[in-house]
Short mmCIF file of C-alpha atoms in Angstrom, two decimals:
data_model
loop_
_atom_site.label_atom_id
_atom_site.label_comp_id
_atom_site.label_asym_id
_atom_site.label_seq_id
_atom_site.Cartn_x
_atom_site.Cartn_y
_atom_site.Cartn_z
CA UNK W 13 -6.20 21.58 -23.06
CA UNK W 14 -9.15 19.20 -23.53
CA UNK W 15 -12.20 19.28 -21.56
CA UNK W 16 -15.22 16.98 -21.53
CA UNK W 17 -18.25 19.69 -21.50
CA UNK W 18 -21.86 18.75 -21.76
CA UNK W 19 -23.93 21.38 -23.85
CA UNK W 20 -27.28 19.96 -23.33
CA UNK W 21 -29.30 16.51 -23.67
CA UNK W 22 -27.45 14.27 -26.01
CA UNK W 23 -24.90 17.13 -26.63
CA UNK W 24 -21.67 15.83 -25.16
CA UNK W 25 -18.39 17.10 -26.41
CA UNK W 26 -14.86 17.31 -26.22
CA UNK W 27 -13.66 21.03 -26.19
CA UNK W 28 -10.60 22.75 -26.43
CA UNK W 29 -10.28 25.06 -23.09
CA UNK W 30 -7.86 27.61 -21.82
CA UNK W 31 -5.52 26.65 -18.94
CA UNK W 32 -7.34 28.02 -15.89
CA UNK W 33 -4.97 30.22 -13.45
CA UNK W 34 -4.95 29.58 -9.80
CA UNK W 35 -6.04 32.63 -7.60
CA UNK W 36 -5.32 32.86 -3.85
CA UNK W 37 -6.00 30.05 -1.99
CA UNK W 38 -6.45 27.87 -4.93
CA UNK W 39 -4.37 24.97 -6.66
CA UNK W 40 -3.67 24.01 -10.38
CA UNK W 41 -3.83 20.05 -10.78
CA UNK W 42 -2.95 18.30 -13.89
CA UNK W 43 -6.06 15.35 -13.82
CA UNK W 44 -4.54 12.04 -14.87
CA UNK W 45 -8.23 10.00 -14.53
CA UNK W 46 -11.53 10.84 -13.97
CA UNK W 47 -14.45 8.60 -13.12
CA UNK W 48 -17.80 8.58 -15.06
CA UNK W 49 -20.55 8.79 -12.75
CA UNK W 50 -23.93 7.71 -13.09
CA UNK W 51 -24.83 11.45 -12.44
CA UNK W 52 -22.67 12.26 -15.57
CA UNK W 53 -24.59 9.92 -17.46
CA UNK W 54 -27.78 11.71 -16.47
CA UNK W 55 -26.47 14.81 -17.44
CA UNK W 56 -25.72 13.31 -21.25
CA UNK W 57 -28.72 11.16 -21.34
CA UNK W 58 -31.54 13.34 -19.90
CA UNK W 59 -30.16 16.99 -19.22
CA UNK W 60 -30.30 16.93 -15.54
CA UNK W 61 -30.00 14.62 -12.38
CA UNK W 62 -33.01 14.25 -10.40
CA UNK W 63 -34.40 18.13 -9.87
CA UNK W 64 -30.96 19.56 -11.08
CA UNK W 65 -31.34 20.66 -14.75
CA UNK W 66 -28.76 22.21 -16.92
CA UNK W 67 -29.39 25.66 -17.91
CA UNK W 68 -25.80 26.30 -19.45
CA UNK W 69 -22.98 24.24 -20.74
CA UNK W 70 -21.25 22.66 -18.13
CA UNK W 71 -17.66 20.86 -17.65
CA UNK W 72 -18.82 17.60 -16.01
CA UNK W 73 -16.61 15.23 -13.46
CA UNK W 74 -16.12 15.08 -10.10
CA UNK W 75 -14.23 11.95 -9.37
CA UNK W 76 -10.83 13.07 -9.90
CA UNK W 77 -7.08 12.61 -9.17
CA UNK W 78 -3.88 13.71 -10.61
CA UNK W 79 -0.74 15.89 -9.46
CA UNK W 80 -0.49 19.38 -7.94
CA UNK W 81 1.11 21.62 -10.62
CA UNK W 82 0.67 25.04 -8.75
CA UNK W 83 -0.88 27.05 -6.29
CA UNK W 84 -2.11 30.73 -6.74
CA UNK W 85 -0.78 32.19 -3.54
CA UNK W 86 2.42 30.70 -1.31
CA UNK W 87 0.28 30.55 1.83
CA UNK W 88 -1.93 27.99 0.14
CA UNK W 89 -2.57 25.34 2.20
CA UNK W 90 -2.10 21.85 0.76
CA UNK W 91 0.46 19.03 -0.50
CA UNK W 92 3.88 20.31 -2.29
CA UNK W 93 3.77 20.53 -5.74
CA UNK W 94 4.36 17.42 -7.80
CA UNK W 95 2.23 15.38 -5.07
CA UNK W 96 -0.39 12.90 -6.22
CA UNK W 97 -3.50 13.70 -4.93
CA UNK W 98 -7.46 12.96 -5.01
CA UNK W 99 -9.59 15.96 -5.15
CA UNK W 100 -12.56 16.26 -2.44
CA UNK W 101 -15.35 17.73 -4.99
CA UNK W 102 -17.47 19.49 -2.26
CA UNK W 103 -16.85 22.87 -0.62
CA UNK W 104 -19.52 23.71 1.77
CA UNK W 105 -20.46 27.08 3.00
CA UNK W 106 -19.37 26.16 6.89
CA UNK W 107 -22.09 28.64 8.09
CA UNK W 108 -25.48 27.33 7.29
CA UNK W 109 -27.39 25.32 10.19
CA UNK W 110 -26.54 22.24 8.41
CA UNK W 111 -22.74 22.88 8.30
CA UNK W 112 -22.77 24.10 11.91
CA UNK W 113 -24.64 20.74 12.87
CA UNK W 114 -21.83 18.88 11.80
CA UNK W 115 -23.76 17.49 8.22
CA UNK W 116 -21.66 19.47 5.67
CA UNK W 117 -22.89 17.05 3.13
CA UNK W 118 -26.33 18.48 3.05
CA UNK W 119 -25.10 21.98 3.13
CA UNK W 120 -27.74 24.43 1.67
CA UNK W 121 -25.13 26.64 -0.07
CA UNK W 122 -22.32 23.80 -1.13
CA UNK W 123 -20.43 23.95 -4.40
CA UNK W 124 -20.18 20.55 -5.98
CA UNK W 125 -17.78 19.99 -8.79
CA UNK W 126 -19.94 19.13 -11.93
CA UNK W 127 -23.28 20.01 -10.52
CA UNK W 128 -26.15 21.84 -11.74
CA UNK W 129 -27.80 22.14 -8.68
CA UNK W 130 -27.03 26.31 -8.54
CA UNK W 131 -26.73 28.37 -11.02
CA UNK W 132 -24.32 29.43 -12.81
CA UNK W 133 -23.44 25.97 -12.64
CA UNK W 134 -20.36 24.67 -10.67
CA UNK W 135 -17.60 23.41 -13.43
CA UNK W 136 -16.35 20.08 -13.00
CA UNK W 137 -13.26 18.32 -13.31
CA UNK W 138 -12.92 16.72 -16.63
CA UNK W 139 -10.43 18.81 -18.16
CA UNK W 140 -6.57 18.19 -18.25
CA UNK W 141 -6.01 20.83 -15.78
CA UNK W 142 -8.52 22.27 -13.33
CA UNK W 143 -8.29 24.81 -10.54
CA UNK W 144 -9.64 23.91 -7.27
CA UNK W 145 -9.72 25.14 -3.28
CA UNK W 146 -6.29 24.18 -1.94
CA UNK W 147 -8.07 22.64 0.86
CA UNK W 148 -9.80 20.09 -1.13
CA UNK W 149 -6.65 18.17 -2.10
CA UNK W 150 -5.82 15.03 -0.43
CA UNK W 151 -2.32 13.41 -0.88
CA UNK W 152 -2.63 9.68 -1.62
CA UNK W 153 -1.68 7.23 0.83
CA UNK W 154 1.55 5.11 0.36
CA UNK W 155 1.11 2.32 -1.75
CA UNK W 156 -2.23 4.00 -3.47
CA UNK W 157 -1.82 4.59 -7.14
CA UNK W 158 -3.70 7.28 -9.43
CA UNK W 159 -6.10 4.54 -11.13
CA UNK W 160 -7.48 3.02 -7.80
CA UNK W 161 -7.52 6.07 -6.11
CA UNK W 162 -10.12 7.60 -8.70
CA UNK W 163 -12.83 5.20 -6.91
CA UNK W 164 -12.21 7.29 -4.00
CA UNK W 165 -15.26 9.74 -4.54
CA UNK W 166 -17.83 6.84 -5.05
CA UNK W 167 -16.20 4.82 -2.27
CA UNK W 168 -16.92 7.87 0.03
CA UNK W 169 -20.72 7.73 -1.18
CA UNK W 170 -20.67 4.22 -0.05
CA UNK W 171 -19.38 4.58 3.19
CA UNK W 172 -21.53 7.53 4.00
CA UNK W 173 -24.47 5.02 3.37
CA UNK W 174 -23.41 2.67 5.41
CA UNK W 175 -22.64 5.05 8.24
CA UNK W 176 -26.06 6.31 7.45
CA UNK W 177 -27.35 2.81 8.35
CA UNK W 178 -25.87 2.45 11.80
CA UNK W 179 -24.27 -0.59 13.60
CA UNK W 180 -23.97 -3.12 10.70
CA UNK W 181 -21.44 -5.34 12.66
CA UNK W 182 -22.49 -8.82 12.41
CA UNK W 183 -25.30 -8.19 10.81
CA UNK W 184 -27.09 -9.17 7.53
CA UNK W 185 -26.75 -6.00 4.78
CA UNK W 186 -29.09 -5.96 1.47
CA UNK W 187 -28.05 -4.12 -1.25
CA UNK W 188 -30.36 -3.50 -4.15
CA UNK W 189 -28.49 -2.43 -7.39
CA UNK W 190 -24.82 -3.65 -7.99
CA UNK W 191 -23.75 -0.73 -10.46
CA UNK W 192 -20.75 0.80 -9.31
CA UNK W 193 -22.12 2.39 -6.17
CA UNK W 194 -23.80 -0.69 -5.14
CA UNK W 195 -20.59 -2.43 -5.17
CA UNK W 196 -18.53 -0.42 -3.29
CA UNK W 197 -21.42 -0.58 -0.66
CA UNK W 198 -20.56 -4.27 -0.69
CA UNK W 199 -17.21 -3.12 0.45
CA UNK W 200 -17.79 -0.28 2.85
CA UNK W 201 -20.11 -2.87 4.48
CA UNK W 202 -18.01 -5.69 4.77
CA UNK W 203 -15.15 -3.35 6.22
CA UNK W 204 -17.68 -2.11 8.52
CA UNK W 205 -17.99 -5.72 9.99
CA UNK W 206 -21.22 -6.72 8.38
CA UNK W 207 -21.35 -10.70 8.72
CA UNK W 208 -23.39 -11.41 5.44
CA UNK W 209 -23.88 -8.94 2.37
CA UNK W 210 -26.95 -9.88 -0.29
CA UNK W 211 -26.83 -8.05 -3.53
CA UNK W 212 -29.69 -8.37 -6.13
CA UNK W 213 -29.55 -6.98 -9.68
CA UNK W 214 -30.82 -7.68 -13.32
CA UNK W 215 -27.86 -8.28 -14.67
CA UNK W 216 -25.48 -11.14 -14.22
CA UNK W 217 -22.28 -9.14 -15.15
CA UNK W 218 -23.28 -6.52 -12.51
CA UNK W 219 -23.56 -9.34 -10.16
CA UNK W 220 -20.36 -10.77 -10.92
CA UNK W 221 -18.45 -7.18 -9.91
CA UNK W 222 -20.38 -7.16 -6.51
CA UNK W 223 -18.88 -10.45 -5.91
CA UNK W 224 -15.69 -8.88 -6.58
CA UNK W 225 -16.13 -6.32 -4.07
CA UNK W 226 -16.94 -9.09 -1.47
CA UNK W 227 -20.63 -10.09 -1.90
CA UNK W 228 -21.90 -13.13 -0.19
CA UNK W 229 -25.10 -14.02 -2.04
CA UNK W 230 -25.99 -12.75 -5.49
CA UNK W 231 -29.78 -12.46 -6.47
CA UNK W 232 -31.15 -11.98 -9.79
CA UNK W 233 -33.87 -9.08 -8.95
CA UNK W 234 -36.40 -10.19 -11.71
CA UNK W 235 -36.37 -14.06 -10.52
CA UNK W 236 -38.70 -14.73 -7.50
CA UNK W 237 -37.93 -17.96 -7.30
CA UNK W 238 -33.91 -17.48 -6.84
CA UNK W 239 -32.63 -19.45 -3.99
CA UNK W 240 -30.46 -16.52 -2.90
CA UNK W 241 -33.36 -14.53 -1.77
CA UNK W 242 -33.16 -13.90 1.94
CA UNK W 243 -35.98 -14.44 4.36
CA UNK W 244 -35.26 -11.26 6.07
CA UNK W 245 -32.17 -8.76 6.52
CA UNK W 246 -31.32 -6.53 9.24
CA UNK W 247 -30.19 -3.35 6.93
CA UNK W 248 -31.24 -2.64 3.12
CA UNK W 249 -29.27 0.10 1.38
CA UNK W 250 -31.27 0.85 -2.10
CA UNK W 251 -28.39 1.69 -4.53
CA UNK W 252 -30.39 1.00 -7.97
CA UNK W 253 -32.40 4.45 -7.77
CA UNK W 254 -35.58 2.60 -8.83
CA UNK W 255 -38.94 2.30 -7.15
CA UNK W 256 -38.71 -1.30 -7.21
CA UNK W 257 -35.76 -1.55 -5.38
CA UNK W 258 -36.99 0.39 -2.50
CA UNK W 259 -40.06 -2.00 -2.46
CA UNK W 260 -37.70 -4.70 -2.30
CA UNK W 261 -35.72 -3.12 0.73
CA UNK W 262 -39.12 -2.34 2.51
CA UNK W 263 -40.52 -5.77 1.95
CA UNK W 264 -37.24 -7.96 3.23
CA UNK W 265 -36.20 -5.58 6.27
CA UNK W 266 -36.72 -6.96 9.53
CA UNK W 267 -39.52 -5.33 11.73
CA UNK W 268 -37.42 -2.31 13.66
CA UNK W 269 -34.93 -2.67 10.82
CA UNK W 270 -33.12 0.62 8.89
CA UNK W 271 -33.84 1.23 5.24
CA UNK W 272 -31.23 3.80 3.41
CA UNK W 273 -32.17 5.16 0.16
CA UNK W 274 -29.17 6.10 -1.65
CA UNK W 275 -29.94 5.72 -5.30
CA UNK W 276 -31.32 9.20 -6.80
CA UNK W 277 -34.76 8.36 -7.58
CA UNK W 278 -36.47 9.84 -10.53
CA UNK W 279 -37.76 13.23 -10.27
CA UNK W 280 -41.46 13.65 -8.81
CA UNK W 281 -43.36 11.60 -6.82
CA UNK W 282 -42.44 7.82 -6.06
CA UNK W 283 -44.58 5.04 -5.06
CA UNK W 284 -43.28 3.23 -1.94
CA UNK W 285 -45.19 0.53 0.74
CA UNK W 286 -45.12 3.41 3.29
CA UNK W 287 -47.83 1.11 5.24
CA UNK W 288 -44.91 -1.11 5.94
CA UNK W 289 -42.54 1.84 7.28
CA UNK W 290 -45.60 2.50 10.11
CA UNK W 291 -46.64 -1.52 10.84
CA UNK W 292 -43.15 -3.08 10.84
CA UNK W 293 -41.34 0.34 12.46
CA UNK W 294 -38.94 0.41 9.56
CA UNK W 295 -36.51 3.39 9.51
CA UNK W 296 -36.36 4.62 6.30
CA UNK W 297 -33.17 7.28 5.77
CA UNK W 298 -31.93 9.28 3.13
CA UNK W 299 -27.97 9.26 2.11
CA UNK W 300 -26.39 12.00 0.28
CA UNK W 301 -22.75 12.46 -0.85
CA UNK W 302 -20.30 12.49 1.86
CA UNK W 303 -18.22 14.64 4.06
CA UNK W 304 -14.95 13.40 6.16
CA UNK W 305 -15.72 9.83 4.77
CA UNK W 306 -12.89 10.98 1.67
CA UNK W 307 -10.44 10.50 3.92
CA UNK W 308 -11.35 7.19 5.01
CA UNK W 309 -12.06 5.93 1.43
CA UNK W 310 -8.47 6.90 0.60
CA UNK W 311 -6.99 4.55 3.19
CA UNK W 312 -9.60 1.87 2.58
CA UNK W 313 -8.51 1.83 -1.22
CA UNK W 314 -4.96 1.80 -0.05
CA UNK W 315 -5.55 -1.75 2.09
CA UNK W 316 -7.87 -3.08 -0.76
CA UNK W 317 -5.90 -3.88 -3.87
CA UNK W 318 -8.86 -6.09 -5.16
CA UNK W 319 -11.00 -2.90 -5.64
CA UNK W 320 -8.88 -2.67 -8.64
CA UNK W 321 -11.18 -4.95 -10.13
CA UNK W 322 -14.32 -2.65 -10.34
CA UNK W 323 -12.20 -0.51 -12.88
CA UNK W 324 -13.38 -2.02 -16.23
CA UNK W 325 -12.23 0.30 -18.56
CA UNK W 326 -9.64 3.25 -19.26
CA UNK W 327 -10.53 5.70 -21.99
CA UNK W 328 -8.72 8.77 -23.68
CA UNK W 329 -10.61 11.83 -22.97
CA UNK W 330 -10.51 12.37 -26.76
CA UNK W 331 -13.13 9.37 -27.10
CA UNK W 332 -15.23 10.53 -24.32
CA UNK W 333 -18.63 9.61 -25.97
CA UNK W 334 -17.34 6.14 -26.32
CA UNK W 335 -16.53 6.06 -22.30
CA UNK W 336 -20.05 7.33 -21.60
CA UNK W 337 -21.68 4.67 -23.92
CA UNK W 338 -19.69 1.96 -22.38
CA UNK W 339 -20.43 3.08 -18.81
CA UNK W 340 -23.85 3.28 -19.54
CA UNK W 341 -24.03 -0.45 -20.43
CA UNK W 342 -23.92 -1.95 -17.42
CA UNK W 343 -23.58 -5.22 -19.15
CA UNK W 344 -20.13 -4.53 -20.26
CA UNK W 345 -19.02 -2.42 -17.45
CA UNK W 346 -18.70 -1.36 -13.90
CA UNK W 347 -16.47 1.70 -13.26
CA UNK W 348 -15.04 3.55 -16.56
CA UNK W 349 -12.19 6.05 -16.22
CA UNK W 350 -11.52 8.92 -18.53
CA UNK W 351 -7.74 9.18 -19.01
CA UNK W 352 -6.33 12.86 -19.66
CA UNK W 353 -2.81 12.12 -20.78
CA UNK W 354 -3.42 9.86 -23.59
#
């Protein structure tokens, strides 16, 4: 079978891999689609994500959907063989202080598909068949196809970020960065009752995807004269992963407002307008991955067929490098999926 393996910076290969065998409590899943994430692109272009650096070849991918093929033991919990499923990519330890406190998304000993955060690395899901813990399988809601379901993982990230922001119903939300995650933050904020969502980005094509996701106002981030700039907002979500985006959020959020840092900033120190946090009593909160939001994401995707419009391309796994190149070009794409059956 074929798998998409990163061997080092700028060294992405489609390798022939053995079909894995599920053990007790595990399931074998035939993967249909895998979404190319920003973290996958970072491993390809830079050899790491933030402080997580590659130390060995790693099967990429954590946004996967497919069909249950088999279980390693008859008592394994999970949907019936043949069921279409999405795979929750995280396996928290459930024992550390964070897990005990109900914050499993920041578990200090978690295993996350396709992540170099620990060594040996946790191999990912970009292969024709993968073995995962049976408890991580989620059957798709009625009416939700595998293609749209491939958005479940990034939508879960967006839902968690909006949750971290607190109450957004009836409020004006700013989102800096209209990549796939930023666009899904728009959808998540709207689903949570936000009255208005303003999105900033440098690229007109990216802003168009934000409009499809439900944004009310689109702003060119490099144009201070753009008429869409709001005087202030109630909540801001920084989804671009650059210091300039955080600066925009801190300067536009109202006094006593909330800023959520969702985009992963470059490694090392990042400058930010700390005095504004003090003088305006701004609450600056981080948002990392997700936990129970995964089930909510699947329900929301089933109810919102318009989110299909965020999938800009589906590329055969044999052409993985072309898919990664396209996903990295935000002037031409939003969410790119790898197809493991073509």
